[in-house]
PDB file of C-alpha atoms in Angstrom:
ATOM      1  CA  UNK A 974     163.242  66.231 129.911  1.00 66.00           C
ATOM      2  CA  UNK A 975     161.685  63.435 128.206  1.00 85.00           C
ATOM      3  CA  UNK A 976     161.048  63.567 124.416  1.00 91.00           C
ATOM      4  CA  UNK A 977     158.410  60.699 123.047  1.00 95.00           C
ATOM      5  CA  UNK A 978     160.452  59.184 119.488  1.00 97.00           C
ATOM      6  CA  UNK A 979     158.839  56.790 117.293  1.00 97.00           C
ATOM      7  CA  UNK A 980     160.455  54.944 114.732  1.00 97.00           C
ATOM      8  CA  UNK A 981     158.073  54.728 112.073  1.00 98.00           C
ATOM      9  CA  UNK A 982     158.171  51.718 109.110  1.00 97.00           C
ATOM     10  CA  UNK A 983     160.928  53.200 106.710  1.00 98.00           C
ATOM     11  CA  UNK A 984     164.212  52.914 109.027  1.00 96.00           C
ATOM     12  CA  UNK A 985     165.586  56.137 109.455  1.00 96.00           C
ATOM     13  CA  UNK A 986     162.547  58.220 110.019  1.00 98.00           C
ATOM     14  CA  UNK A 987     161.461  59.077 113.162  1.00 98.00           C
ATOM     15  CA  UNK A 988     158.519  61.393 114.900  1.00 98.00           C
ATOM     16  CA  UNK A 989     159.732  63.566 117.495  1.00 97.00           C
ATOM     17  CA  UNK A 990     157.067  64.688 120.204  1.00 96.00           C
ATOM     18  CA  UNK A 991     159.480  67.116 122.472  1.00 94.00           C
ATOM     19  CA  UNK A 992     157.631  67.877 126.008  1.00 93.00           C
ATOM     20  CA  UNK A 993     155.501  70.963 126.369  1.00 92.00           C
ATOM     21  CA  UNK A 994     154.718  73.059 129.216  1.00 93.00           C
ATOM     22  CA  UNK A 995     150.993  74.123 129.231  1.00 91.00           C
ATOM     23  CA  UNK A 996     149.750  77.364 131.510  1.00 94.00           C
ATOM     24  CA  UNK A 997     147.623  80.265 132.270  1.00 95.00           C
ATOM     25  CA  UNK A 998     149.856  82.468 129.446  1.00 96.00           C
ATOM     26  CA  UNK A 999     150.416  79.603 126.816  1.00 93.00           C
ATOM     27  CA  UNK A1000     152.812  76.629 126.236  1.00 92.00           C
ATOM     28  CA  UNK A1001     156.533  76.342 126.272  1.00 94.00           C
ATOM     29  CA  UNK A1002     158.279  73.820 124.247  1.00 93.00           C
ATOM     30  CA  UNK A1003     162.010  73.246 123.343  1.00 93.00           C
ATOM     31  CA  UNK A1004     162.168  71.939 119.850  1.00 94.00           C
ATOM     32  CA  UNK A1005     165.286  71.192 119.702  1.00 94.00           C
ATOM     33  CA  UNK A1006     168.155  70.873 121.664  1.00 93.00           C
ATOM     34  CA  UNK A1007     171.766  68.663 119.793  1.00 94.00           C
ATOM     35  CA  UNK A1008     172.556  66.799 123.246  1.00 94.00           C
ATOM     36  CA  UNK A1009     168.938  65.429 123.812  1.00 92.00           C
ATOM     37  CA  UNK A1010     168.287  65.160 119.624  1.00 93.00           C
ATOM     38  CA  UNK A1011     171.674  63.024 119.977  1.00 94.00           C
ATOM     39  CA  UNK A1012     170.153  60.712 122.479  1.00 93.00           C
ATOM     40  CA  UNK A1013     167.846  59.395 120.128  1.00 93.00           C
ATOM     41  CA  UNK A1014     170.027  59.302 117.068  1.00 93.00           C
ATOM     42  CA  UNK A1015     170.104  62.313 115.232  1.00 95.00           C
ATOM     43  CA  UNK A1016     173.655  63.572 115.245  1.00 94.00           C
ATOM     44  CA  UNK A1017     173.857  65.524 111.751  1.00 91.00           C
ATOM     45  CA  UNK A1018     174.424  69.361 112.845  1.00 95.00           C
ATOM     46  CA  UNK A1019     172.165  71.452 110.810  1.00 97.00           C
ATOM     47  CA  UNK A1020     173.131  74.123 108.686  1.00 98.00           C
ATOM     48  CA  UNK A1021     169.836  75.922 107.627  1.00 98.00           C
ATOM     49  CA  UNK A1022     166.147  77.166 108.580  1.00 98.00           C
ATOM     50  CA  UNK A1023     163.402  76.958 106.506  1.00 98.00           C
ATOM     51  CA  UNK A1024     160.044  78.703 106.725  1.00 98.00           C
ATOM     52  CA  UNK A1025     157.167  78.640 104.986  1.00 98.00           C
ATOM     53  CA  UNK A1026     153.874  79.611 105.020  1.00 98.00           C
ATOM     54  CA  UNK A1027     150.815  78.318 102.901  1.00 98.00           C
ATOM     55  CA  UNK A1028     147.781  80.776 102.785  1.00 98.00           C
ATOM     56  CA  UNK A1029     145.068  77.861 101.725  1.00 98.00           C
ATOM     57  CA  UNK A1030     144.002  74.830 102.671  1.00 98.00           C
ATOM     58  CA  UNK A1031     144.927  71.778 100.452  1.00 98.00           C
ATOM     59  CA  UNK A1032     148.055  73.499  99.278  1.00 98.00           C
ATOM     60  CA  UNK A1033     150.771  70.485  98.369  1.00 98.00           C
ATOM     61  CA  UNK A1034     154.530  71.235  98.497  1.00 98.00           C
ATOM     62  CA  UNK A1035     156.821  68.176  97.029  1.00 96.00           C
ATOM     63  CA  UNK A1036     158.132  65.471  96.316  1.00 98.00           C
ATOM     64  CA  UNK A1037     161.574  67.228  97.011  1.00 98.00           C
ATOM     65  CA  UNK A1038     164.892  66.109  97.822  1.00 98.00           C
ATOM     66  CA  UNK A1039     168.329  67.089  97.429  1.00 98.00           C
ATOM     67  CA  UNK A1040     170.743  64.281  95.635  1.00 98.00           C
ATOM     68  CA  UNK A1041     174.739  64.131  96.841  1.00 97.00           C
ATOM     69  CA  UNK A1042     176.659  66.002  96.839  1.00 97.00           C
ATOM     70  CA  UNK A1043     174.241  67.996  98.685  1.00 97.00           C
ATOM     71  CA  UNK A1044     172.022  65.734 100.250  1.00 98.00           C
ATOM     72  CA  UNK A1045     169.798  67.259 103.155  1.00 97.00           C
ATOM     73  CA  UNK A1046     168.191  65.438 106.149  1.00 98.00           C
ATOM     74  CA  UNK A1047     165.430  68.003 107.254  1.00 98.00           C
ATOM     75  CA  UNK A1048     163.277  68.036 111.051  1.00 98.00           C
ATOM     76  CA  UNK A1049     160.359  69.100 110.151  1.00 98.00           C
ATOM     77  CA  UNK A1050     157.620  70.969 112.395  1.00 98.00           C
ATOM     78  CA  UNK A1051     154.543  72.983 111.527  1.00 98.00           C
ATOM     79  CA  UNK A1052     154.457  76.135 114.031  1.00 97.00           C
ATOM     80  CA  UNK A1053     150.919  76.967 113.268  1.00 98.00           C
ATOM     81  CA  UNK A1054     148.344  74.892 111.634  1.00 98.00           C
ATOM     82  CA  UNK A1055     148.879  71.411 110.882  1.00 98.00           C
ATOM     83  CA  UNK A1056     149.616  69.357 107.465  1.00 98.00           C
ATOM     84  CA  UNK A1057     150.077  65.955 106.372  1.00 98.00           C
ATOM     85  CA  UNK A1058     153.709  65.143 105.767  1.00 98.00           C
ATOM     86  CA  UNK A1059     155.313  62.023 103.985  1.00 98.00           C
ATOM     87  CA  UNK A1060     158.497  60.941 103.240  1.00 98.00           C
ATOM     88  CA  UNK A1061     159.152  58.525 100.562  1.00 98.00           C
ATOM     89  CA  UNK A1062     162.426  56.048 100.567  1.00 98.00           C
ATOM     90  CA  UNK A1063     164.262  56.772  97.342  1.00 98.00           C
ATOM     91  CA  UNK A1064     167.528  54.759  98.525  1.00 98.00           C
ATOM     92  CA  UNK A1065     168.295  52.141  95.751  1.00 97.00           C
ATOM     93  CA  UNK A1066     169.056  49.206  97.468  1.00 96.00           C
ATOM     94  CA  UNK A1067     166.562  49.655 100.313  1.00 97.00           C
ATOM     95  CA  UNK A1068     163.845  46.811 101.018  1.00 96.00           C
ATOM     96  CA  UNK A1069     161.576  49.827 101.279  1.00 97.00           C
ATOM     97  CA  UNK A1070     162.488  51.662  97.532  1.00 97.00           C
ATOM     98  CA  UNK A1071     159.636  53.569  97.010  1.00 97.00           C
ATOM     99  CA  UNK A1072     157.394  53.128  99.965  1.00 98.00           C
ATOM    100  CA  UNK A1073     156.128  56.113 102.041  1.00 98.00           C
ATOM    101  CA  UNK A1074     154.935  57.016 105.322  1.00 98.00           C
ATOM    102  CA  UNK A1075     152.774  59.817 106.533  1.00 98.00           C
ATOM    103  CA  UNK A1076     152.324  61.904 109.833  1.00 98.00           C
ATOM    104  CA  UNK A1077     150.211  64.560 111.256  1.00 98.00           C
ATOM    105  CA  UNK A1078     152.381  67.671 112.101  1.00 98.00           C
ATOM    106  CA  UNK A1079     150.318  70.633 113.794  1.00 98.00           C
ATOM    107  CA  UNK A1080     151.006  73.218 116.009  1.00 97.00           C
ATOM    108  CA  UNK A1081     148.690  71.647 118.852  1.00 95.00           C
ATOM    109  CA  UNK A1082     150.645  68.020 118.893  1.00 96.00           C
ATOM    110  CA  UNK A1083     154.311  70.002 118.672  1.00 96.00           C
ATOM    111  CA  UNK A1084     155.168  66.263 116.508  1.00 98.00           C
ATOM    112  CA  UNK A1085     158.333  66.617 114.054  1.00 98.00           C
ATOM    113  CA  UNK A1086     159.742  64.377 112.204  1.00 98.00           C
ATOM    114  CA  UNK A1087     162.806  63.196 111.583  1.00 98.00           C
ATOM    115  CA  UNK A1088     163.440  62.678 107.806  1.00 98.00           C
ATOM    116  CA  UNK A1089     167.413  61.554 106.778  1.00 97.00           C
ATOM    117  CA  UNK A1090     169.015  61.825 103.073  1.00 98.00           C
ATOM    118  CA  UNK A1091     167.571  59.490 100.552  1.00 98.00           C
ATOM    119  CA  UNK A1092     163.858  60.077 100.824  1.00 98.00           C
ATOM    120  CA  UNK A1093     161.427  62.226  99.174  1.00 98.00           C
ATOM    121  CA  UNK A1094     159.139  64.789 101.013  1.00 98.00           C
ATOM    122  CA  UNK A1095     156.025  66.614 100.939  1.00 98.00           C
ATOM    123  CA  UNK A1096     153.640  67.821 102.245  1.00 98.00           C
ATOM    124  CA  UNK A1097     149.775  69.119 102.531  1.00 98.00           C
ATOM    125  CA  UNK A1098     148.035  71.892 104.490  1.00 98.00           C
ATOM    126  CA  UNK A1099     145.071  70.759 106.407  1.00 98.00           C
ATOM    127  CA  UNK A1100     143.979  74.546 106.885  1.00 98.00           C
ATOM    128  CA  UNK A1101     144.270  78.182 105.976  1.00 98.00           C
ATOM    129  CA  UNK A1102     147.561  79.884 107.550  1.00 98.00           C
ATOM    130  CA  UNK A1103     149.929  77.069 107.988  1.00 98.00           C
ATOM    131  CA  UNK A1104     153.032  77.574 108.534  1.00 98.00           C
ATOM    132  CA  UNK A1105     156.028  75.064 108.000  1.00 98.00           C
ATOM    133  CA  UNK A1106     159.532  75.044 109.937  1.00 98.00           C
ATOM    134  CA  UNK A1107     162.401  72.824 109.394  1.00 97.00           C
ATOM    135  CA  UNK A1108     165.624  72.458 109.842  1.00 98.00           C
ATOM    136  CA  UNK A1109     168.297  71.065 107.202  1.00 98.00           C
ATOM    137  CA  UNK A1110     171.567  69.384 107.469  1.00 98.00           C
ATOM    138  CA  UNK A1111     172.554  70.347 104.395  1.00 97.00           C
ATOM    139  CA  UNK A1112     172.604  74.184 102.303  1.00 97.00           C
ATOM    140  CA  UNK A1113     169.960  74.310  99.434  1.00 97.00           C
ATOM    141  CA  UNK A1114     171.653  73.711  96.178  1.00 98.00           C
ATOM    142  CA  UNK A1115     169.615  74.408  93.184  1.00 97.00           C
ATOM    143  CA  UNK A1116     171.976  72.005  91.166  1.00 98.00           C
ATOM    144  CA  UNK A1117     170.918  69.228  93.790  1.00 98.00           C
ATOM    145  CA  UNK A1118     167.220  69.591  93.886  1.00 97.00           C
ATOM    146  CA  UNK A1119     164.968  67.105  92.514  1.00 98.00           C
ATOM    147  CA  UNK A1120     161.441  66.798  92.265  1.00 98.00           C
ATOM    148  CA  UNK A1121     158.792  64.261  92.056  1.00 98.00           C
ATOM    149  CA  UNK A1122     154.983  63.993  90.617  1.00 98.00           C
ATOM    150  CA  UNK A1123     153.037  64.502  94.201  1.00 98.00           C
ATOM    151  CA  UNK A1124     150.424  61.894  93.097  1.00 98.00           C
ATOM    152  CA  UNK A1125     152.117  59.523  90.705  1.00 98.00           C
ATOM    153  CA  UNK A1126     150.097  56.598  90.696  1.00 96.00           C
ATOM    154  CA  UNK A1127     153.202  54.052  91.434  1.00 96.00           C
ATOM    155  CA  UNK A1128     153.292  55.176  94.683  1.00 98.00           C
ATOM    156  CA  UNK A1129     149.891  55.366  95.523  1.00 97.00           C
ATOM    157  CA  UNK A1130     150.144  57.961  98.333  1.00 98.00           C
ATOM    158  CA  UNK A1131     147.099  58.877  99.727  1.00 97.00           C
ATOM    159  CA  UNK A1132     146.614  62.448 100.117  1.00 98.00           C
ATOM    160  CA  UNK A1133     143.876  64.104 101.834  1.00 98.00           C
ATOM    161  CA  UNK A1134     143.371  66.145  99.021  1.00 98.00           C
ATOM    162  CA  UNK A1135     142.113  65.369  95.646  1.00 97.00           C
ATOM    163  CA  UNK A1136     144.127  66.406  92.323  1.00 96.00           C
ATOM    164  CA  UNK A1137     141.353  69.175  91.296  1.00 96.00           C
ATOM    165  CA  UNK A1138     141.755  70.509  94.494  1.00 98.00           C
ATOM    166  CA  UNK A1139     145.074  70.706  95.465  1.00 98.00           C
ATOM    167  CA  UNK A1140     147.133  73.685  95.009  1.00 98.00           C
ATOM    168  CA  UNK A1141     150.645  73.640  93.674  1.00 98.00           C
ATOM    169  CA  UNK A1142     153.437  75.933  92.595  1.00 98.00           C
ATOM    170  CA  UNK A1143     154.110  75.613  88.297  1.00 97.00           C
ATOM    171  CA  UNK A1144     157.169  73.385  89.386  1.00 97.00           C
ATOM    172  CA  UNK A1145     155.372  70.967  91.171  1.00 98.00           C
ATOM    173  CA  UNK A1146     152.724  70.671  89.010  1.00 97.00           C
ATOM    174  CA  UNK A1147     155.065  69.556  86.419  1.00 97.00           C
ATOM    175  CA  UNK A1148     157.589  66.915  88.104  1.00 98.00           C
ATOM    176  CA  UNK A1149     158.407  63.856  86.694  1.00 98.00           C
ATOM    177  CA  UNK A1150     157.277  60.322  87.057  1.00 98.00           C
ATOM    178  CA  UNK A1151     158.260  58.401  90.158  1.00 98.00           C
ATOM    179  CA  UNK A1152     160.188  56.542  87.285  1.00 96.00           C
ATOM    180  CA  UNK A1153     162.985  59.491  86.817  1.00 95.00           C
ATOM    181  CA  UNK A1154     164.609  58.055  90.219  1.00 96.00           C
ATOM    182  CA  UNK A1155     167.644  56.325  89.113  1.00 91.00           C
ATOM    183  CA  UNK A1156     170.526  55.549  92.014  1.00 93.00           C
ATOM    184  CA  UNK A1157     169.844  58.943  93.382  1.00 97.00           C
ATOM    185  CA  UNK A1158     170.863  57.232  97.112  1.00 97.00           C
ATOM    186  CA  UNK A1159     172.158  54.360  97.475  1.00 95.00           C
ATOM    187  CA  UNK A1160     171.535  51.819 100.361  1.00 94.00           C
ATOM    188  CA  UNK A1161     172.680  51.813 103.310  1.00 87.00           C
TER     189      UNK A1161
END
């Protein structure tokens, strides 16, 4: 089985296209499997499944992360509609520090990607219906959690949604500045 990986700018993060097997009743896809996922470099064993579905389009989730001592690396996938998803390097130190990247998920392209401890991520819904998977290498901590503005204008992400449109939760609507990162990660 071959599975298509590309490293993408920020090092670390990688997009994961595992094969899939088209016919008359559907598609078959393994999404992950820890001997082939070890091949190309992702060794963490993951503790936790997340799942999530977003009724409307333009719906935003993030900037999360989770800080040591309970850092999580998450794989993401979206199982049924598709979103935008970026990562953002938040490793002090890094030559990247507060650069992103962005990649189409959907359930059509059956793309994940591969997002280690120390960055940032979010996402948007480019439909109605979408539903997120992902897998963590770490156990959600509340203590751990940290949150950041969606479109603070340092980082100069740009989403496919405007601010009027997008819908967030109360939480995300209120996140700090890019500026509250301080030595969350450090490099490498």
């Amino acid at each position: 089985m071959t599975i298509k990986v590309e490293a993408l700018p920020l090092e670390g993060l990688l997009l994961v296209t595992p094969p899939r097997f088209d016919d008359c009743r559907g598609f078959f896809s393994e999404t992950y499997n820890a001997a082939l996922w070890a091949e190309i470099g992702i060794t963490a064993p993951f503790v936790q499944d997340n799942h999530s579905l977003s009724c409307h389009r333009d719906t935003v989730r993030g900037l999360h992360c989770q800080v040591p001592p309970c850092p999580q690396g998450k794989l993401v996938r979206c199982s049924r509609g598709a979103i935008w998803d970026v990562a953002v390097d938040v490793r002090a130190g890094s030559r990247t520090f507060g650069q992103w990247v962005a990649a189409t998920l959907s359930a059509e392209n059956s793309s994940q990607l591969w997002i280690p401890p120390g960055f940032l991520h979010g996402f948007c819904t480019l439909g109605e219906n979408t539903e997120v998977q992902y897998k963590c290498t770490g156990l959600w901590d509340r203590a751990c959690e940290r949150v950041v503005r969606w479109n603070d204008e340092t980082l100069g992400i740009e989403w496919p949604v405007s601010d009027r449109q997008a819908v967030l939760s109360a939480r995300d609507a209120q996140a700090p500045p890019f500026s509250s990162v301080i030595d969350w990660f450090q490099y490498p």
